Amino acid sequence: MYYLGIDFGGGSSKATLIDELGNVIATASSEYPTTYVENGLATQKPIDWFNAAIKNIKSILSTGIDPKLIECICFDAATHTAVLLDENEDVICDSIYWTDTRSVKEKEFLLENYKDYLFDKTKHLPDTIWTLPELMYLYNNYQDAYRRIKHIVFAKDYVRHLFCAGLVTDYIEAEGSMLFDFDNNCWDEKLLSLAHLDISQMPKIVSPLDVLGTINEWASKVSGLSTTTKVLCGCTDTAMEVFASGGVKKGDMTLKLATAGRICLITDKPYPDKNIINYSHLNKGLFYPGSGTKSCASSLRWFRDTLGGTYKELDQLAEQIPLGSDGLIFLPYLMGELTPYANPNIRGGYFGLSATHTKGHLVRALLEGVAFSLLDCYLYLKDHGLEVSNRAFALGGGSKSPLWRQIVSDVLGIELYVTENNDSSFGGALCAATACGKFTSLEDAIKRTQKIVGRVKPDLENHEKYMKIFKKYQQIASFLVEFYKNE
């Protein structure tokens, strides 16, 4: 039997098919656009996620896999991304992606009037990344469309609903909405009222590994999957990849180089703080509090799309440039920043640019700048009582670059473990297999499938050099914080 995981990331969907032993049998991926225009807008079309899933499934089935042998499928996606449905369960409008920064006024309103209540109920302070201020923005600016809302689900829930009817979500996804009572595991009526919603419009909350049914006949015809294939609820992409990379027990740490950058620690309690993001782990009783930088691999993708070149070509250019990029420093605040500034208005850029700098300098400075931002995240966790580790499981598309892995290891001064399979779609496939009894637990699934294929040790001499540059980075960041203070 086979098990399929499908992930919806910041710019693409990936599907991974595994067998009963956790061996990867086939993978497929396809990109979709995010619309970026003025005023901080960032949106995606829900139908693009579904079409990407169909494309990936057909690609995997084209390898000769018998659809009837795919026992279970699991979806995951980036959190915060609400999908608004009308009474016919049709999509009302494009979905606001979490990098969207239009809801600044709504965020400020919540901070001024509901700061303590929000922090008590959700373990977080409002920012433009959360669903609540995004919905408030839509209500304040598009009331005609907003009044049509009959149901609200989230990205992976919408796609899953098309494959297996059921407007439900999981508790980890719900924690990312800022509409959810973290401690009591339920929707909060007061928070819903701030978005002019009530509980009847919200999805039922279940567990990520709950089986919701099987593939419906329509989806079977469109995708080629069998109507006997079970469908899991699934959860958020970060929860899946933290698990998939090997973060399953207290003390484990993961470092993510993806659309956003994240450093997460596995703990037995949440750590409420304005700059620490708290979520429940897939393992009941555990959590993965973390810090984040908003534009990580998305910075490199922006560079690629704007100035040209493949990722391999850009890596080759950067490899020719010495440590420190000959004085060029990049701050990756393309869409605001999370830890430690929590400012959606701050913007970054290149500093120290001269006529002697080349495209290679620009690339290496970008890779180093993202690493400095991750160092900010790492030090923040350490300074706020979390027992950070001197090693981490590396994950995300950016971790595939040996150069970038080494730069990050040198800047943070920590060892990075590279596992053979660590993305969210692999985690979803493992969850599908675990739910069907092929593994006795999530820990068992990782123990039996995780393969460490590389270790990156920090060059301590380079680390000392980078720490001197990091002081300049922090000086520039402090200037930018003040410069954009009243934006």
Tab-separated table of C-alpha atoms in Angstrom:
chain	number	residue	atom	x	y	z
A	1	MET	CA	0.000	0.000	0.000
A	2	TYR	CA	1.006	3.636	-0.563
A	3	TYR	CA	0.478	6.917	1.314
A	4	LEU	CA	0.287	10.379	-0.232
A	5	GLY	CA	1.100	13.750	1.295
A	6	ILE	CA	0.339	17.006	-0.527
A	7	ASP	CA	1.684	20.364	0.665
A	8	PHE	CA	0.722	23.882	-0.396
A	9	GLY	CA	3.610	26.251	0.253
A	10	GLY	CA	4.237	29.908	-0.445
A	11	GLY	CA	4.685	29.491	-4.174
A	12	SER	CA	4.224	25.849	-5.052
A	13	SER	CA	2.616	22.554	-4.163
A	14	LYS	CA	4.540	19.336	-3.656
A	15	ALA	CA	3.249	15.771	-3.464
A	16	THR	CA	5.166	12.835	-1.985
A	17	LEU	CA	4.165	9.185	-2.251
A	18	ILE	CA	5.678	6.664	0.181
A	19	ASP	CA	5.317	2.938	0.729
A	20	GLU	CA	4.583	1.104	3.980
A	21	LEU	CA	8.209	1.377	5.074
A	22	GLY	CA	8.389	5.119	4.478
A	23	ASN	CA	10.441	4.882	1.289
A	24	VAL	CA	9.743	7.707	-1.169
A	25	ILE	CA	8.276	6.183	-4.331
A	26	ALA	CA	7.475	9.336	-6.300
A	27	THR	CA	7.297	13.111	-5.967
A	28	ALA	CA	5.815	15.912	-8.044
A	29	SER	CA	5.625	19.684	-7.734
A	30	SER	CA	4.030	22.630	-9.490
A	31	GLU	CA	4.164	26.369	-8.921
A	32	TYR	CA	1.358	28.902	-8.612
A	33	PRO	CA	1.504	32.683	-8.337
A	34	THR	CA	1.067	35.066	-5.456
A	35	THR	CA	-0.273	38.443	-6.519
A	36	TYR	CA	1.826	41.290	-5.109
A	37	VAL	CA	0.768	44.852	-5.833
A	38	GLU	CA	0.913	48.213	-4.073
A	39	ASN	CA	-0.200	48.784	-0.480
A	40	GLY	CA	1.204	45.491	0.770
A	41	LEU	CA	-1.331	43.259	-0.974
A	42	ALA	CA	-0.447	39.550	-1.271
A	43	THR	CA	-3.179	37.166	-2.403
A	44	GLN	CA	-3.580	33.689	-3.863
A	45	LYS	CA	-6.418	32.008	-5.728
A	46	PRO	CA	-7.758	28.908	-3.939
A	47	ILE	CA	-8.505	27.219	-7.252
A	48	ASP	CA	-4.778	27.386	-8.052
A	49	TRP	CA	-4.042	25.152	-5.042
A	50	PHE	CA	-6.581	22.586	-6.209
A	51	ASN	CA	-5.287	22.631	-9.779
A	52	ALA	CA	-1.728	22.198	-8.518
A	53	ALA	CA	-2.826	19.214	-6.438
A	54	ILE	CA	-4.543	17.614	-9.442
A	55	LYS	CA	-1.443	18.173	-11.579
A	56	ASN	CA	0.805	16.586	-8.954
A	57	ILE	CA	-1.492	13.606	-8.410
A	58	LYS	CA	-1.691	12.894	-12.129
A	59	SER	CA	2.076	13.154	-12.379
A	60	ILE	CA	2.518	10.578	-9.616
A	61	LEU	CA	-0.098	8.234	-11.076
A	62	SER	CA	1.597	8.491	-14.473
A	63	THR	CA	4.520	6.494	-13.039
A	64	GLY	CA	2.289	3.424	-13.098
A	65	ILE	CA	1.007	3.461	-9.520
A	66	ASP	CA	-2.334	1.685	-9.103
A	67	PRO	CA	-4.688	4.279	-7.533
A	68	LYS	CA	-6.424	1.539	-5.524
A	69	LEU	CA	-3.153	0.930	-3.674
A	70	ILE	CA	-3.038	4.494	-2.300
A	71	GLU	CA	-4.633	3.830	1.066
A	72	CYS	CA	-4.640	7.356	2.491
A	73	ILE	CA	-3.953	10.973	1.551
A	74	CYS	CA	-3.118	13.973	3.749
A	75	PHE	CA	-3.019	17.695	2.911
A	76	ASP	CA	-1.180	20.547	4.611
A	77	ALA	CA	-0.678	24.244	3.877
A	78	ALA	CA	0.631	27.532	5.211
A	79	THR	CA	-1.448	28.727	8.129
A	80	HIS	CA	-3.472	31.974	8.563
A	81	THR	CA	-4.860	31.714	5.003
A	82	ALA	CA	-8.645	31.944	5.241
A	83	VAL	CA	-10.943	30.896	2.412
A	84	LEU	CA	-14.330	32.659	2.399
A	85	LEU	CA	-17.266	30.655	1.074
A	86	ASP	CA	-20.841	31.676	0.280
A	87	GLU	CA	-24.039	29.703	0.866
A	88	ASN	CA	-23.255	27.535	-2.170
A	89	GLU	CA	-19.752	26.858	-0.841
A	90	ASP	CA	-18.275	28.882	-3.692
A	91	VAL	CA	-15.174	31.030	-3.093
A	92	ILE	CA	-16.108	34.675	-2.583
A	93	CYS	CA	-12.700	36.261	-3.226
A	94	ASP	CA	-8.991	35.559	-3.459
A	95	SER	CA	-7.390	34.575	-0.168
A	96	ILE	CA	-5.142	36.941	1.730
A	97	TYR	CA	-1.754	35.314	2.139
A	98	TRP	CA	0.051	35.750	5.443
A	99	THR	CA	2.716	38.049	3.943
A	100	ASP	CA	-0.008	40.625	3.132
A	101	THR	CA	0.466	43.804	5.205
A	102	ARG	CA	-2.717	45.783	4.484
A	103	SER	CA	-4.273	45.183	7.896
A	104	VAL	CA	-1.940	47.525	9.807
A	105	LYS	CA	-4.789	49.744	11.045
A	106	GLU	CA	-6.736	46.719	12.231
A	107	LYS	CA	-3.646	45.374	13.987
A	108	GLU	CA	-3.134	48.717	15.739
A	109	PHE	CA	-6.793	48.811	16.779
A	110	LEU	CA	-6.478	45.377	18.339
A	111	LEU	CA	-3.266	46.319	20.125
A	112	GLU	CA	-4.833	49.449	21.557
A	113	ASN	CA	-8.129	47.920	22.648
A	114	TYR	CA	-7.743	44.146	23.076
A	115	LYS	CA	-4.047	43.530	23.692
A	116	ASP	CA	-4.367	41.731	27.036
A	117	TYR	CA	-7.405	39.683	26.011
A	118	LEU	CA	-5.767	38.564	22.776
A	119	PHE	CA	-2.537	37.618	24.499
A	120	ASP	CA	-4.381	35.646	27.160
A	121	LYS	CA	-6.547	33.728	24.693
A	122	THR	CA	-4.198	33.214	21.741
A	123	LYS	CA	-0.686	33.459	23.287
A	124	HIS	CA	0.167	36.070	20.656
A	125	LEU	CA	-0.091	39.773	19.985
A	126	PRO	CA	-1.783	40.908	16.778
A	127	ASP	CA	0.195	41.400	13.604
A	128	THR	CA	-0.789	41.508	9.962
A	129	ILE	CA	0.113	37.821	9.539
A	130	TRP	CA	-2.882	36.638	11.594
A	131	THR	CA	-6.312	35.852	10.192
A	132	LEU	CA	-8.269	38.066	12.597
A	133	PRO	CA	-6.863	41.444	11.448
A	134	GLU	CA	-7.001	40.246	7.840
A	135	LEU	CA	-10.729	39.514	8.188
A	136	MET	CA	-11.307	42.828	9.944
A	137	TYR	CA	-9.632	44.556	6.999
A	138	LEU	CA	-11.931	42.771	4.553
A	139	TYR	CA	-14.977	43.736	6.606
A	140	ASN	CA	-13.890	47.378	6.736
A	141	ASN	CA	-13.206	47.616	3.021
A	142	TYR	CA	-15.374	45.021	1.221
A	143	GLN	CA	-18.586	44.749	3.192
A	144	ASP	CA	-20.757	43.640	0.287
A	145	ALA	CA	-18.561	40.606	-0.290
A	146	TYR	CA	-18.058	40.051	3.431
A	147	ARG	CA	-21.795	39.823	4.100
A	148	ARG	CA	-21.944	36.831	1.748
A	149	ILE	CA	-19.774	34.705	4.045
A	150	LYS	CA	-21.510	31.502	5.081
A	151	HIS	CA	-18.443	29.432	5.883
A	152	ILE	CA	-14.787	30.070	6.645
A	153	VAL	CA	-12.136	27.383	6.224
A	154	PHE	CA	-8.397	27.493	5.669
A	155	ALA	CA	-6.228	26.695	2.668
A	156	LYS	CA	-5.696	22.954	3.067
A	157	ASP	CA	-9.262	22.531	4.366
A	158	TYR	CA	-10.710	24.066	1.215
A	159	VAL	CA	-8.748	21.750	-1.076
A	160	ARG	CA	-9.503	18.726	1.074
A	161	HIS	CA	-13.214	19.622	1.048
A	162	LEU	CA	-13.204	19.340	-2.743
A	163	PHE	CA	-11.761	15.830	-2.452
A	164	CYS	CA	-13.797	14.736	0.573
A	165	ALA	CA	-16.736	16.876	1.667
A	166	GLY	CA	-16.551	18.279	5.171
A	167	LEU	CA	-15.976	21.852	6.362
A	168	VAL	CA	-13.625	21.079	9.235
A	169	THR	CA	-10.179	22.120	10.402
A	170	ASP	CA	-7.642	20.951	12.978
A	171	TYR	CA	-6.700	22.598	16.276
A	172	ILE	CA	-3.177	23.524	15.113
A	173	GLU	CA	-4.591	25.389	12.111
A	174	ALA	CA	-7.159	27.054	14.376
A	175	GLU	CA	-4.371	28.307	16.659
A	176	GLY	CA	-3.057	30.297	13.707
A	177	SER	CA	-6.276	32.218	13.170
A	178	MET	CA	-6.255	34.470	16.287
A	179	LEU	CA	-9.919	33.486	16.652
A	180	PHE	CA	-9.210	30.481	18.858
A	181	ASP	CA	-8.955	29.944	22.611
A	182	PHE	CA	-5.559	28.230	22.894
A	183	ASP	CA	-6.056	26.786	26.387
A	184	ASN	CA	-9.665	25.645	25.976
A	185	ASN	CA	-9.322	24.341	22.418
A	186	CYS	CA	-12.371	26.116	20.979
A	187	TRP	CA	-13.408	29.111	18.920
A	188	ASP	CA	-13.659	32.269	21.025
A	189	GLU	CA	-16.950	34.119	20.610
A	190	LYS	CA	-15.534	37.512	21.566
A	191	LEU	CA	-12.709	37.266	19.062
A	192	LEU	CA	-15.135	36.113	16.379
A	193	SER	CA	-17.340	39.124	17.108
A	194	LEU	CA	-14.397	41.432	16.386
A	195	ALA	CA	-14.436	40.027	12.856
A	196	HIS	CA	-18.263	40.228	12.723
A	197	LEU	CA	-18.520	36.430	12.664
A	198	ASP	CA	-20.185	33.783	14.796
A	199	ILE	CA	-19.404	30.159	15.556
A	200	SER	CA	-21.912	28.865	12.989
A	201	GLN	CA	-19.629	30.167	10.224
A	202	MET	CA	-16.525	28.421	11.556
A	203	PRO	CA	-15.390	24.867	10.772
A	204	LYS	CA	-15.649	22.031	13.263
A	205	ILE	CA	-12.334	21.353	15.007
A	206	VAL	CA	-10.825	17.867	14.863
A	207	SER	CA	-7.373	16.307	15.258
A	208	PRO	CA	-4.835	16.354	12.394
A	209	LEU	CA	-4.733	12.548	12.068
A	210	ASP	CA	-8.513	12.070	12.076
A	211	VAL	CA	-9.845	10.212	9.014
A	212	LEU	CA	-12.704	12.259	7.534
A	213	GLY	CA	-13.892	9.894	4.813
A	214	THR	CA	-12.802	8.816	1.347
A	215	ILE	CA	-12.267	10.498	-2.045
A	216	ASN	CA	-15.602	11.507	-3.575
A	217	GLU	CA	-16.632	10.411	-7.060
A	218	TRP	CA	-16.151	13.835	-8.672
A	219	ALA	CA	-12.614	14.230	-7.316
A	220	SER	CA	-11.876	10.650	-8.316
A	221	LYS	CA	-12.791	11.394	-11.926
A	222	VAL	CA	-10.798	14.641	-11.972
A	223	SER	CA	-7.678	13.343	-10.214
A	224	GLY	CA	-7.580	9.645	-10.990
A	225	LEU	CA	-7.527	8.672	-7.312
A	226	SER	CA	-9.697	5.792	-6.091
A	227	THR	CA	-12.880	6.366	-4.123
A	228	THR	CA	-11.488	3.915	-1.568
A	229	THR	CA	-8.607	6.216	-0.614
A	230	LYS	CA	-9.007	7.613	2.900
A	231	VAL	CA	-8.589	11.325	3.592
A	232	LEU	CA	-6.978	12.752	6.745
A	233	CYS	CA	-7.731	16.179	8.138
A	234	GLY	CA	-4.067	17.257	7.978
A	235	CYS	CA	-2.640	20.422	9.516
A	236	THR	CA	-0.227	23.298	8.940
A	237	ASP	CA	2.918	23.062	6.852
A	238	THR	CA	5.280	24.035	9.673
A	239	ALA	CA	3.844	21.434	12.049
A	240	MET	CA	4.300	18.820	9.335
A	241	GLU	CA	7.864	19.736	8.473
A	242	VAL	CA	8.970	20.100	12.104
A	243	PHE	CA	7.752	16.519	12.538
A	244	ALA	CA	9.122	15.267	9.213
A	245	SER	CA	12.597	16.661	9.835
A	246	GLY	CA	12.936	14.765	13.109
A	247	GLY	CA	11.592	17.220	15.680
A	248	VAL	CA	9.488	14.843	17.752
A	249	LYS	CA	10.810	15.099	21.314
A	250	LYS	CA	11.527	17.828	23.842
A	251	GLY	CA	14.808	19.603	23.121
A	252	ASP	CA	14.850	19.020	19.366
A	253	MET	CA	15.368	22.153	17.240
A	254	THR	CA	14.598	22.848	13.589
A	255	LEU	CA	15.825	25.609	11.298
A	256	LYS	CA	13.759	26.393	8.234
A	257	LEU	CA	14.945	28.076	5.045
A	258	ALA	CA	11.679	28.429	3.123
A	259	THR	CA	9.360	31.275	2.092
A	260	ALA	CA	9.764	32.396	5.685
A	261	GLY	CA	12.612	31.401	7.973
A	262	ARG	CA	11.812	29.732	11.271
A	263	ILE	CA	13.706	28.397	14.261
A	264	CYS	CA	11.525	26.107	16.359
A	265	LEU	CA	12.168	24.288	19.609
A	266	ILE	CA	10.191	21.293	20.812
A	267	THR	CA	9.007	22.014	24.365
A	268	ASP	CA	6.481	20.731	26.900
A	269	LYS	CA	4.816	24.131	27.303
A	270	PRO	CA	4.143	27.262	25.256
A	271	TYR	CA	6.248	30.405	25.753
A	272	PRO	CA	3.897	33.384	25.387
A	273	ASP	CA	5.868	36.397	24.146
A	274	LYS	CA	5.253	39.159	21.632
A	275	ASN	CA	7.942	37.801	19.291
A	276	ILE	CA	7.574	34.052	19.856
A	277	ILE	CA	5.034	32.118	17.813
A	278	ASN	CA	3.433	29.264	19.754
A	279	TYR	CA	1.754	26.227	18.233
A	280	SER	CA	0.854	22.776	19.446
A	281	HIS	CA	2.970	19.923	18.121
A	282	LEU	CA	1.456	16.960	16.314
A	283	ASN	CA	2.392	14.988	19.419
A	284	LYS	CA	-0.158	15.791	22.128
A	285	GLY	CA	1.387	17.561	25.104
A	286	LEU	CA	4.269	19.055	23.104
A	287	PHE	CA	4.640	22.467	21.452
A	288	TYR	CA	6.998	24.073	18.963
A	289	PRO	CA	7.479	27.730	19.956
A	290	GLY	CA	9.630	29.585	17.475
A	291	SER	CA	10.851	32.840	16.073
A	292	GLY	CA	10.616	33.867	12.459
A	293	THR	CA	12.034	36.026	9.693
A	294	LYS	CA	9.444	36.958	7.121
A	295	SER	CA	11.359	36.981	3.824
A	296	CYS	CA	13.771	34.065	3.762
A	297	ALA	CA	13.867	31.953	0.597
A	298	SER	CA	11.281	34.374	-0.785
A	299	SER	CA	14.095	36.957	-0.837
A	300	LEU	CA	16.125	34.726	-3.130
A	301	ARG	CA	13.075	34.001	-5.245
A	302	TRP	CA	12.458	37.749	-5.568
A	303	PHE	CA	16.072	38.178	-6.690
A	304	ARG	CA	15.767	35.342	-9.209
A	305	ASP	CA	12.508	36.646	-10.653
A	306	THR	CA	13.710	40.256	-10.777
A	307	LEU	CA	17.342	39.960	-11.884
A	308	GLY	CA	17.344	36.556	-13.552
A	309	GLY	CA	19.248	33.313	-13.235
A	310	THR	CA	18.492	29.869	-11.869
A	311	TYR	CA	19.081	29.037	-8.213
A	312	LYS	CA	22.083	26.924	-9.243
A	313	GLU	CA	23.553	29.778	-11.248
A	314	LEU	CA	23.034	32.237	-8.387
A	315	ASP	CA	24.745	29.834	-5.974
A	316	GLN	CA	27.702	29.529	-8.324
A	317	LEU	CA	28.042	33.313	-8.501
A	318	ALA	CA	27.891	33.649	-4.713
A	319	GLU	CA	30.519	30.929	-4.206
A	320	GLN	CA	33.081	33.144	-5.935
A	321	ILE	CA	32.587	35.987	-3.433
A	322	PRO	CA	34.494	36.137	-0.114
A	323	LEU	CA	32.891	36.051	3.320
A	324	GLY	CA	31.263	39.391	4.090
A	325	SER	CA	30.585	40.196	0.428
A	326	ASP	CA	33.288	42.869	0.415
A	327	GLY	CA	31.340	45.101	2.791
A	328	LEU	CA	27.889	44.684	1.218
A	329	ILE	CA	25.099	43.960	3.723
A	330	PHE	CA	21.529	42.934	2.904
A	331	LEU	CA	18.576	43.206	5.291
A	332	PRO	CA	15.732	40.926	4.131
A	333	TYR	CA	12.744	43.007	5.219
A	334	LEU	CA	10.939	42.847	1.885
A	335	MET	CA	7.499	42.406	3.467
A	336	GLY	CA	8.149	43.760	6.966
A	337	GLU	CA	9.715	41.631	9.679
A	338	LEU	CA	8.711	39.334	12.517
A	339	THR	CA	11.334	38.552	15.186
A	340	PRO	CA	12.592	40.670	16.851
A	341	TYR	CA	10.890	43.783	15.419
A	342	ALA	CA	7.292	42.697	14.791
A	343	ASN	CA	6.908	45.511	12.275
A	344	PRO	CA	5.015	44.945	8.998
A	345	ASN	CA	6.064	48.376	7.681
A	346	ILE	CA	9.835	48.098	8.001
A	347	ARG	CA	11.652	47.604	4.700
A	348	GLY	CA	15.128	46.348	3.955
A	349	GLY	CA	17.702	46.701	1.242
A	350	TYR	CA	21.368	46.601	0.359
A	351	PHE	CA	23.775	48.768	2.335
A	352	GLY	CA	27.371	49.575	1.470
A	353	LEU	CA	26.774	49.162	-2.256
A	354	SER	CA	29.636	50.359	-4.456
A	355	ALA	CA	30.610	50.310	-8.114
A	356	THR	CA	32.929	47.362	-7.444
A	357	HIS	CA	30.114	45.043	-6.398
A	358	THR	CA	28.856	42.451	-8.869
A	359	LYS	CA	25.749	40.323	-9.188
A	360	GLY	CA	27.595	37.642	-7.234
A	361	HIS	CA	28.104	40.093	-4.369
A	362	LEU	CA	24.398	40.853	-4.365
A	363	VAL	CA	23.551	37.151	-4.127
A	364	ARG	CA	26.037	36.306	-1.379
A	365	ALA	CA	25.038	39.365	0.643
A	366	LEU	CA	21.425	38.218	0.382
A	367	LEU	CA	22.277	34.733	1.649
A	368	GLU	CA	24.295	36.228	4.499
A	369	GLY	CA	21.598	38.787	5.312
A	370	VAL	CA	18.950	36.100	5.738
A	371	ALA	CA	21.392	34.197	7.972
A	372	PHE	CA	21.858	37.332	10.105
A	373	SER	CA	18.087	37.633	10.420
A	374	LEU	CA	17.962	34.013	11.592
A	375	LEU	CA	20.700	34.814	14.106
A	376	ASP	CA	18.443	37.584	15.426
A	377	CYS	CA	15.738	34.924	15.843
A	378	TYR	CA	18.092	32.445	17.513
A	379	LEU	CA	19.433	34.983	20.008
A	380	TYR	CA	15.931	36.189	20.843
A	381	LEU	CA	14.850	32.678	21.830
A	382	LYS	CA	18.009	32.216	23.872
A	383	ASP	CA	17.575	35.561	25.623
A	384	HIS	CA	13.960	34.801	26.540
A	385	GLY	CA	14.410	31.611	28.461
A	386	LEU	CA	14.268	28.881	25.836
A	387	GLU	CA	17.003	26.269	25.948
A	388	VAL	CA	18.264	26.567	22.390
A	389	SER	CA	20.385	23.760	21.037
A	390	ASN	CA	23.778	23.905	19.347
A	391	ARG	CA	22.416	21.747	16.551
A	392	ALA	CA	19.289	21.787	14.407
A	393	PHE	CA	17.546	19.819	11.703
A	394	ALA	CA	17.701	21.923	8.524
A	395	LEU	CA	14.605	22.004	6.348
A	396	GLY	CA	12.967	23.995	3.585
A	397	GLY	CA	13.906	24.543	-0.043
A	398	GLY	CA	16.796	26.857	0.844
A	399	SER	CA	18.477	24.108	2.842
A	400	LYS	CA	19.171	22.264	-0.408
A	401	SER	CA	21.934	24.766	-1.129
A	402	PRO	CA	25.250	23.560	0.396
A	403	LEU	CA	26.573	27.130	0.303
A	404	TRP	CA	23.577	28.601	2.120
A	405	ARG	CA	23.624	25.812	4.714
A	406	GLN	CA	27.287	26.511	5.456
A	407	ILE	CA	26.709	30.259	5.691
A	408	VAL	CA	23.835	29.739	8.139
A	409	SER	CA	25.870	27.257	10.184
A	410	ASP	CA	28.824	29.677	10.330
A	411	VAL	CA	26.699	32.721	11.197
A	412	LEU	CA	24.748	30.993	13.993
A	413	GLY	CA	27.656	28.857	15.153
A	414	ILE	CA	25.550	25.691	15.240
A	415	GLU	CA	25.672	22.296	13.546
A	416	LEU	CA	23.010	21.519	10.966
A	417	TYR	CA	21.703	18.022	10.276
A	418	VAL	CA	20.385	17.341	6.806
A	419	THR	CA	17.860	14.534	6.525
A	420	GLU	CA	17.026	12.704	3.325
A	421	ASN	CA	13.339	13.678	3.406
A	422	ASN	CA	12.086	16.537	5.546
A	423	ASP	CA	9.463	18.551	3.726
A	424	SER	CA	5.816	18.941	4.680
A	425	SER	CA	4.498	16.584	2.016
A	426	PHE	CA	6.720	13.799	3.360
A	427	GLY	CA	5.387	14.554	6.848
A	428	GLY	CA	1.835	14.336	5.518
A	429	ALA	CA	2.561	10.982	3.915
A	430	LEU	CA	4.015	9.699	7.215
A	431	CYS	CA	0.896	10.918	9.047
A	432	ALA	CA	-1.291	9.075	6.522
A	433	ALA	CA	0.670	5.873	7.068
A	434	THR	CA	0.598	6.298	10.857
A	435	ALA	CA	-3.168	6.888	10.855
A	436	CYS	CA	-3.536	3.608	8.956
A	437	GLY	CA	-1.491	1.709	11.529
A	438	LYS	CA	1.732	1.255	9.551
A	439	PHE	CA	3.669	2.933	12.367
A	440	THR	CA	2.828	2.630	16.053
A	441	SER	CA	3.322	6.353	16.703
A	442	LEU	CA	4.750	9.499	15.159
A	443	GLU	CA	8.025	8.843	17.004
A	444	ASP	CA	8.100	5.347	15.543
A	445	ALA	CA	7.519	6.763	12.060
A	446	ILE	CA	10.525	9.086	12.378
A	447	LYS	CA	12.744	6.476	14.013
A	448	ARG	CA	12.107	4.006	11.206
A	449	THR	CA	12.303	6.433	8.271
A	450	GLN	CA	14.581	9.340	9.112
A	451	LYS	CA	17.961	9.176	7.403
A	452	ILE	CA	20.620	11.792	8.158
A	453	VAL	CA	22.510	12.303	4.908
A	454	GLY	CA	24.709	15.223	5.888
A	455	ARG	CA	26.118	17.269	8.742
A	456	VAL	CA	27.278	20.842	8.431
A	457	LYS	CA	29.669	21.963	11.145
A	458	PRO	CA	30.316	25.671	11.737
A	459	ASP	CA	33.710	27.140	10.957
A	460	LEU	CA	34.377	28.937	14.255
A	461	GLU	CA	36.867	31.338	12.633
A	462	ASN	CA	34.202	32.341	10.116
A	463	HIS	CA	31.684	32.618	12.959
A	464	GLU	CA	33.867	35.220	14.690
A	465	LYS	CA	34.183	37.194	11.462
A	466	TYR	CA	30.431	37.067	10.926
A	467	MET	CA	29.735	38.254	14.476
A	468	LYS	CA	31.657	41.467	13.726
A	469	ILE	CA	29.579	42.012	10.586
A	470	PHE	CA	26.431	41.180	12.553
A	471	LYS	CA	27.057	44.186	14.805
A	472	LYS	CA	26.899	46.412	11.712
A	473	TYR	CA	23.777	44.555	10.584
A	474	GLN	CA	22.120	45.328	13.923
A	475	GLN	CA	23.091	49.000	13.668
A	476	ILE	CA	21.452	49.263	10.256
A	477	ALA	CA	18.396	47.361	11.512
A	478	SER	CA	18.047	49.791	14.449
A	479	PHE	CA	18.167	52.700	12.016
A	480	LEU	CA	15.477	51.111	9.831
A	481	VAL	CA	13.243	50.433	12.847
A	482	GLU	CA	13.405	54.120	13.748
A	483	PHE	CA	13.075	55.274	10.130
A	484	TYR	CA	9.879	53.272	9.573
A	485	LYS	CA	8.538	53.835	13.084
A	486	ASN	CA	5.607	56.012	12.058
A	487	GLU	CA	4.832	54.495	8.645
